[in-house]
mmCIF file of C-alpha atoms and ligand atoms in Angstrom:
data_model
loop_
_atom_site.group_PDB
_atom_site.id
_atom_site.type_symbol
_atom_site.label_atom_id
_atom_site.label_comp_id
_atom_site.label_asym_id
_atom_site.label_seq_id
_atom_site.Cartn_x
_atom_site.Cartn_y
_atom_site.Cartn_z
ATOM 1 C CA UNK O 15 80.557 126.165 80.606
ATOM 2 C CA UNK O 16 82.445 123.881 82.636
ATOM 3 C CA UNK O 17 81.283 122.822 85.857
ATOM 4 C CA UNK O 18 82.643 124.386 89.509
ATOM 5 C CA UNK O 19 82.183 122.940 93.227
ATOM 6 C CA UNK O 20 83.751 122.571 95.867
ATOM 7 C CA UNK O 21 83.836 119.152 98.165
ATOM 8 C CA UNK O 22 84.173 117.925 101.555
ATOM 9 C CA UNK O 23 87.711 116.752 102.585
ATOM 10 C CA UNK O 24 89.203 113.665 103.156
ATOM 11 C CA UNK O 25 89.302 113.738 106.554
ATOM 12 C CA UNK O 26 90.490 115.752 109.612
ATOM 13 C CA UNK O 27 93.837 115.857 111.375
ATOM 14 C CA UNK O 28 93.934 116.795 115.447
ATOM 15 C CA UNK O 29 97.025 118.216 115.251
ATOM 16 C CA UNK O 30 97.355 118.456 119.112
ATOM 17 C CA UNK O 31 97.669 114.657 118.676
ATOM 18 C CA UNK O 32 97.514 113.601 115.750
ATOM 19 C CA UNK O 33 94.321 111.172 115.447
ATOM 20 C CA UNK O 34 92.109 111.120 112.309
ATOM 21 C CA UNK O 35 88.239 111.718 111.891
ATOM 22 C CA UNK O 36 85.938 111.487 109.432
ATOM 23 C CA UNK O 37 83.871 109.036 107.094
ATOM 24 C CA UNK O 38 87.204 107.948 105.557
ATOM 25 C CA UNK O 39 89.228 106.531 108.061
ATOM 26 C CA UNK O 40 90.366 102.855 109.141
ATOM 27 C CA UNK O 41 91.006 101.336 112.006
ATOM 28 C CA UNK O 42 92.836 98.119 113.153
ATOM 29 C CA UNK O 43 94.605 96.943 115.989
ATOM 30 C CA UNK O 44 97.613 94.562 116.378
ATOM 31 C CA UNK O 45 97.516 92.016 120.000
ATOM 32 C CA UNK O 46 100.402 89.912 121.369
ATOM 33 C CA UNK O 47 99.232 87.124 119.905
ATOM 34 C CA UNK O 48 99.335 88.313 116.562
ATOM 35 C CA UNK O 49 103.133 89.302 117.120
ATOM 36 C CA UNK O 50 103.956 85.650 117.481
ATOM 37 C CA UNK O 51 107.546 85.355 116.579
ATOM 38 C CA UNK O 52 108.301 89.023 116.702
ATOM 39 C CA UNK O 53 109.920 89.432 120.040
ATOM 40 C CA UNK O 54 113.138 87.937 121.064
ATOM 41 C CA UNK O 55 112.348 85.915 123.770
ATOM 42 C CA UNK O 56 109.446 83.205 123.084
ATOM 43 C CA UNK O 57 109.190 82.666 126.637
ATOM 44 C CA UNK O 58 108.417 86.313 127.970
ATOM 45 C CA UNK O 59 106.566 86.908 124.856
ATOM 46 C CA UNK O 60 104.404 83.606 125.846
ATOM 47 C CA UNK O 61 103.397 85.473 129.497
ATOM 48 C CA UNK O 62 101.799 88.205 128.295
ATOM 49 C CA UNK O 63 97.709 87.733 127.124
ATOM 50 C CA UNK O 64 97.809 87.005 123.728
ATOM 51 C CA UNK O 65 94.736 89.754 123.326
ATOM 52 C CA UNK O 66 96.791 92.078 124.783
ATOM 53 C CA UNK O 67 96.571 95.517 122.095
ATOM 54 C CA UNK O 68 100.457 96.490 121.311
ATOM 55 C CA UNK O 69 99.617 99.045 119.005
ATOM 56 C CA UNK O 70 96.500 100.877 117.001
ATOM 57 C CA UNK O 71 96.774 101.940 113.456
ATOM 58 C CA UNK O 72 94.008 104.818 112.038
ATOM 59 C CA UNK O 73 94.753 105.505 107.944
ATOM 60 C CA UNK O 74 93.221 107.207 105.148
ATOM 61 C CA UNK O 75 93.053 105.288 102.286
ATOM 62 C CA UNK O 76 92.083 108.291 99.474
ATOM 63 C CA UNK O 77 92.293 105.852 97.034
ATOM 64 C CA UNK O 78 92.066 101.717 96.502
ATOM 65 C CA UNK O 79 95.000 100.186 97.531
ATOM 66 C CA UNK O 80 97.332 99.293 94.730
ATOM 67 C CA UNK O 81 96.800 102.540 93.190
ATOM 68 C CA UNK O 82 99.892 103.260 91.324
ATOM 69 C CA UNK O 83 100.713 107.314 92.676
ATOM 70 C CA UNK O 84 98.451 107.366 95.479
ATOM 71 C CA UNK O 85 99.164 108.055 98.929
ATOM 72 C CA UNK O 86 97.974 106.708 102.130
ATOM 73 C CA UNK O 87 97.952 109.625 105.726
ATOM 74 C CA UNK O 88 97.728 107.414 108.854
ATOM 75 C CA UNK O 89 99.016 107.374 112.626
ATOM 76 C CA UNK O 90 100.114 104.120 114.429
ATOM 77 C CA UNK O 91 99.746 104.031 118.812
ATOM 78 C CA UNK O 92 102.224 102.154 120.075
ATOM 79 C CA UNK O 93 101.312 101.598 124.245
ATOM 80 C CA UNK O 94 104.413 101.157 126.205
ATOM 81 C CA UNK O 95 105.047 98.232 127.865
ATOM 82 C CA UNK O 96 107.740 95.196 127.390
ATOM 83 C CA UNK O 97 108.317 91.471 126.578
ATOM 84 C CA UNK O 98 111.079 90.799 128.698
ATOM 85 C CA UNK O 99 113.873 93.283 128.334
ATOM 86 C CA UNK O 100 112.597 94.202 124.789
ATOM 87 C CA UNK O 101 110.115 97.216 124.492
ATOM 88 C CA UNK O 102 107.169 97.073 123.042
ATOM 89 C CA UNK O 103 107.349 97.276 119.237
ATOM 90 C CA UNK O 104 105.473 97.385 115.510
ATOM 91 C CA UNK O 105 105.561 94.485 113.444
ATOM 92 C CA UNK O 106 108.093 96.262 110.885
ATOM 93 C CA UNK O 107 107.804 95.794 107.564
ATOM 94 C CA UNK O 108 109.669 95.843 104.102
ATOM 95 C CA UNK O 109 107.507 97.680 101.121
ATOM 96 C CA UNK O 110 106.726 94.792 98.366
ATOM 97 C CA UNK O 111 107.782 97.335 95.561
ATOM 98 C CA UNK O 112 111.146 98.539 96.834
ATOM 99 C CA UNK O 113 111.313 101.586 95.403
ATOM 100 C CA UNK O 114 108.658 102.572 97.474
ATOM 101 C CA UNK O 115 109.525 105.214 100.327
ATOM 102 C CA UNK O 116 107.528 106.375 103.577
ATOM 103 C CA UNK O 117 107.428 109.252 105.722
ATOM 104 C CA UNK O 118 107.043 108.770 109.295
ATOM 105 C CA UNK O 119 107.303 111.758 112.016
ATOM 106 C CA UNK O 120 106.412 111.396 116.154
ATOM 107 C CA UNK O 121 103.651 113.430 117.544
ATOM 108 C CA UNK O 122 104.053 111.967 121.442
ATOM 109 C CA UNK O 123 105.863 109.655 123.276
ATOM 110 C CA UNK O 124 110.189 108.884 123.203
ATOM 111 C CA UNK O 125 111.310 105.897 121.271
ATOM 112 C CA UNK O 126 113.462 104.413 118.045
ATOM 113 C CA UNK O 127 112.533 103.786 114.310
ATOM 114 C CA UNK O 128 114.480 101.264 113.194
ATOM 115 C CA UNK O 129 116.038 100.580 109.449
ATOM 116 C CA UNK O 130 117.582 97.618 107.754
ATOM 117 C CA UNK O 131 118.135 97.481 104.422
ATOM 118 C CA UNK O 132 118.562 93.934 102.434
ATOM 119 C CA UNK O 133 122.193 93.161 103.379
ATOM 120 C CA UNK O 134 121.022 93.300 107.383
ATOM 121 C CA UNK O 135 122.930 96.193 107.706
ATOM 122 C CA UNK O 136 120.640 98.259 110.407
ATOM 123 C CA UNK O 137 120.593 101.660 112.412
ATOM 124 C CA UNK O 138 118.479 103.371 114.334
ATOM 125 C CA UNK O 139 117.060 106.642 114.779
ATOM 126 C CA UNK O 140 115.753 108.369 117.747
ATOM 127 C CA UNK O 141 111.648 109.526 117.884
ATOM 128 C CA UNK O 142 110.358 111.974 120.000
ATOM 129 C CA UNK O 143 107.506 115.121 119.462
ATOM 130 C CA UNK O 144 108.179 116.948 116.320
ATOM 131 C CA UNK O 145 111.256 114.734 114.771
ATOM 132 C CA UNK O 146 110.571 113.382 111.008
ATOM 133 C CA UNK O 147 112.044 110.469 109.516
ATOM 134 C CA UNK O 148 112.439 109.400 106.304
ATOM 135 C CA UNK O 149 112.315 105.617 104.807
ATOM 136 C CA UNK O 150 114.551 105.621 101.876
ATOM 137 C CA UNK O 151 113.036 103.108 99.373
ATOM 138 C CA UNK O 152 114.072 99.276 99.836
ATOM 139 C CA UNK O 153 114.493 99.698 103.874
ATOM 140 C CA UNK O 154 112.554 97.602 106.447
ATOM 141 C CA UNK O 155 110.955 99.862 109.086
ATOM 142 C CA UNK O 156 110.087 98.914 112.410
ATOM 143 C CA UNK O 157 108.767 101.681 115.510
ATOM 144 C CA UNK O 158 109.822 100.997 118.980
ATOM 145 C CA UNK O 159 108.143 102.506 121.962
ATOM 146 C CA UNK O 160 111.169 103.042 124.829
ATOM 147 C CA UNK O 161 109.210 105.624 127.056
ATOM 148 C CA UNK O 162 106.435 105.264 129.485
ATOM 149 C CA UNK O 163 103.836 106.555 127.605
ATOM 150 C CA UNK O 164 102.121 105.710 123.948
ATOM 151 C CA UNK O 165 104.523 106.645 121.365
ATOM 152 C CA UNK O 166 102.650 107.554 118.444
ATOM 153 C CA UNK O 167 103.756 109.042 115.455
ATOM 154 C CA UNK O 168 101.681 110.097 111.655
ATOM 155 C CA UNK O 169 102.761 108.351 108.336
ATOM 156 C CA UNK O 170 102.159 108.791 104.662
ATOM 157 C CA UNK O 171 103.294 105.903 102.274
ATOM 158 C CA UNK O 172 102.656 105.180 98.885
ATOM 159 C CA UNK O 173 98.583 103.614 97.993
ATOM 160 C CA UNK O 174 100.667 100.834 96.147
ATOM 161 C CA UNK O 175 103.711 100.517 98.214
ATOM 162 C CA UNK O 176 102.187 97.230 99.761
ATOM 163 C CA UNK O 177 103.361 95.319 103.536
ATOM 164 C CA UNK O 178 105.943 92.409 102.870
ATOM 165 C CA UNK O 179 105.766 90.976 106.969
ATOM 166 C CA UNK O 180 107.204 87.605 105.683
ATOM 167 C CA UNK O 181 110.707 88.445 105.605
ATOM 168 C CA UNK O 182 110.503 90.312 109.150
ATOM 169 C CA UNK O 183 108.517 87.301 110.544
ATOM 170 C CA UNK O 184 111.233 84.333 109.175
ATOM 171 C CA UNK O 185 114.436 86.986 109.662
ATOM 172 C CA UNK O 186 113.729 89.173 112.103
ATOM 173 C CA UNK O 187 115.888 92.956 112.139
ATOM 174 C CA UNK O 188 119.703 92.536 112.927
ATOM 175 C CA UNK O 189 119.176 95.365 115.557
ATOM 176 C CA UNK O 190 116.931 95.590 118.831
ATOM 177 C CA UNK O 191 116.341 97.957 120.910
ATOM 178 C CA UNK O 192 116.689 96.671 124.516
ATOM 179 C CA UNK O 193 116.201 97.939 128.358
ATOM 180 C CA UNK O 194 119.494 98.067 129.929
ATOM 181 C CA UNK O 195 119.822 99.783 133.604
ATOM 182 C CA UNK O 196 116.122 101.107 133.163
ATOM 183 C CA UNK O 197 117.601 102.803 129.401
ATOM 184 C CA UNK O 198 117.291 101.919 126.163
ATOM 185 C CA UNK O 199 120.056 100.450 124.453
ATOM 186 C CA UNK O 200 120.483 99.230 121.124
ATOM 187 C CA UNK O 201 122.458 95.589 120.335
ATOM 188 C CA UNK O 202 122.987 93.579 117.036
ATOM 189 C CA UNK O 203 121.558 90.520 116.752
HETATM 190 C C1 M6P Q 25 102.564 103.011 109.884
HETATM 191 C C2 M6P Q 25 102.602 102.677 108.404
HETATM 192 C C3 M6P Q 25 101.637 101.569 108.087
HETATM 193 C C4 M6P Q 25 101.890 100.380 108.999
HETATM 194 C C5 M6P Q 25 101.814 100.779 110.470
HETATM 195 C C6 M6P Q 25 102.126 99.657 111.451
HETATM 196 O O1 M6P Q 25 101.353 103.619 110.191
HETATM 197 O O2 M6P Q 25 103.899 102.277 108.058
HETATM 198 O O3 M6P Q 25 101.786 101.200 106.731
HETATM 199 O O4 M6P Q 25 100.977 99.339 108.724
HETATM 200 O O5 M6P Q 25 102.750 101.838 110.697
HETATM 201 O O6 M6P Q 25 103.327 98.988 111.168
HETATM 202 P P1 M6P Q 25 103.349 97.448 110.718
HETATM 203 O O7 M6P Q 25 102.583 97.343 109.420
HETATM 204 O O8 M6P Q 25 104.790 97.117 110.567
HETATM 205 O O9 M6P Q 25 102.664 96.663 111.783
HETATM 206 ZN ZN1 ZN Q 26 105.911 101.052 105.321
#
């Protein structure tokens, strides 16, 4: 006879706002100082505590990373606050295996995701409670927190899509999102 059981989940989901519990999930943190490079102007940037906490990241890894068709479930905090005239902002990334896609969709909070694919050519879209976005594979991804509260939003990306920060770190995204007249704005750079 074959065998029959049934298991515990992978975790839980509050869906009031979104966080993750259980045995399963990870935690990490990313400070100003680790965003070194990130923000347009050095000199702002270079005011603020470097252990300042921009945003926190909780994730589910089901599966060990690299795992060719597994899937990650995770929720990034992004606090508000800016550098400047710049708000604050996620690292952004480009997947290393570009044909590796992401869903991202905002629980709380008012703010931009921002795409660029590899010819620089960038747009925006707007985030705010209930609003899913999709990362076409090859496009770098980058979350921008323009309200006055957290921003946070879930994600779910592939277990072997990987983070390539290099690109984003040396290059930077040909569009910013920027605090004009107490509004967001966005400008090519
Ligand atoms: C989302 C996912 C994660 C990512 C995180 C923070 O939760 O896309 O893979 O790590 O946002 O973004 P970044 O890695 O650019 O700092
Ligand atoms: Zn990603």
């Amino acid at each position: 006879m074959r065998e029959a059981f049934i298991r515990d989940s992978v975790g839980g989901v509050n869906w009031a706002d979104g966080s993750l519990s259980g045995p399963n999930v990870r935690e990490s943190a990313k400070t100003m100082g680790q965003l070194r490079g990130i923000f347009r102007s050095q000199e702002d940037w270079s005011l603020i505590a470097p252990d300042r906490v921009v945003y926190r990241v909780q994730w589910i890894p089901p599966v060990e990373d690299g795992t060719e068709g597994g899937l990650n479930w995770g929720n990034t905090t992004i606090e508000p606050g800016m550098v400047g005239d710049e708000y604050f902002m996620t690292h952004g990334h480009f997947h290393e295996k570009s044909n590796r896609g992401e869903f991202y969709a905002a629980v709380r909070g008012n703010g931009y995701l921002v795409l660029m694919d590899h010819n620089r050519k960038a747009w925006a879209e707007a985030m705010s409670p209930g609003s899913v976005h999709y990362v076409n594979a090859g496009l770098a991804h980058r979350v921008v927190n323009s309200g006055d509260e957290p921003l946070r939003f879930v994600a779910c990306w592939p277990s072997d899509a990987g983070h390539d920060y290099a690109s984003i770190t040396e290059h930077g995204f040909s569009l910013r999102v920027v605090c004009r007249d107490g509004a967001p704005v966005v400008i090519a750079t």
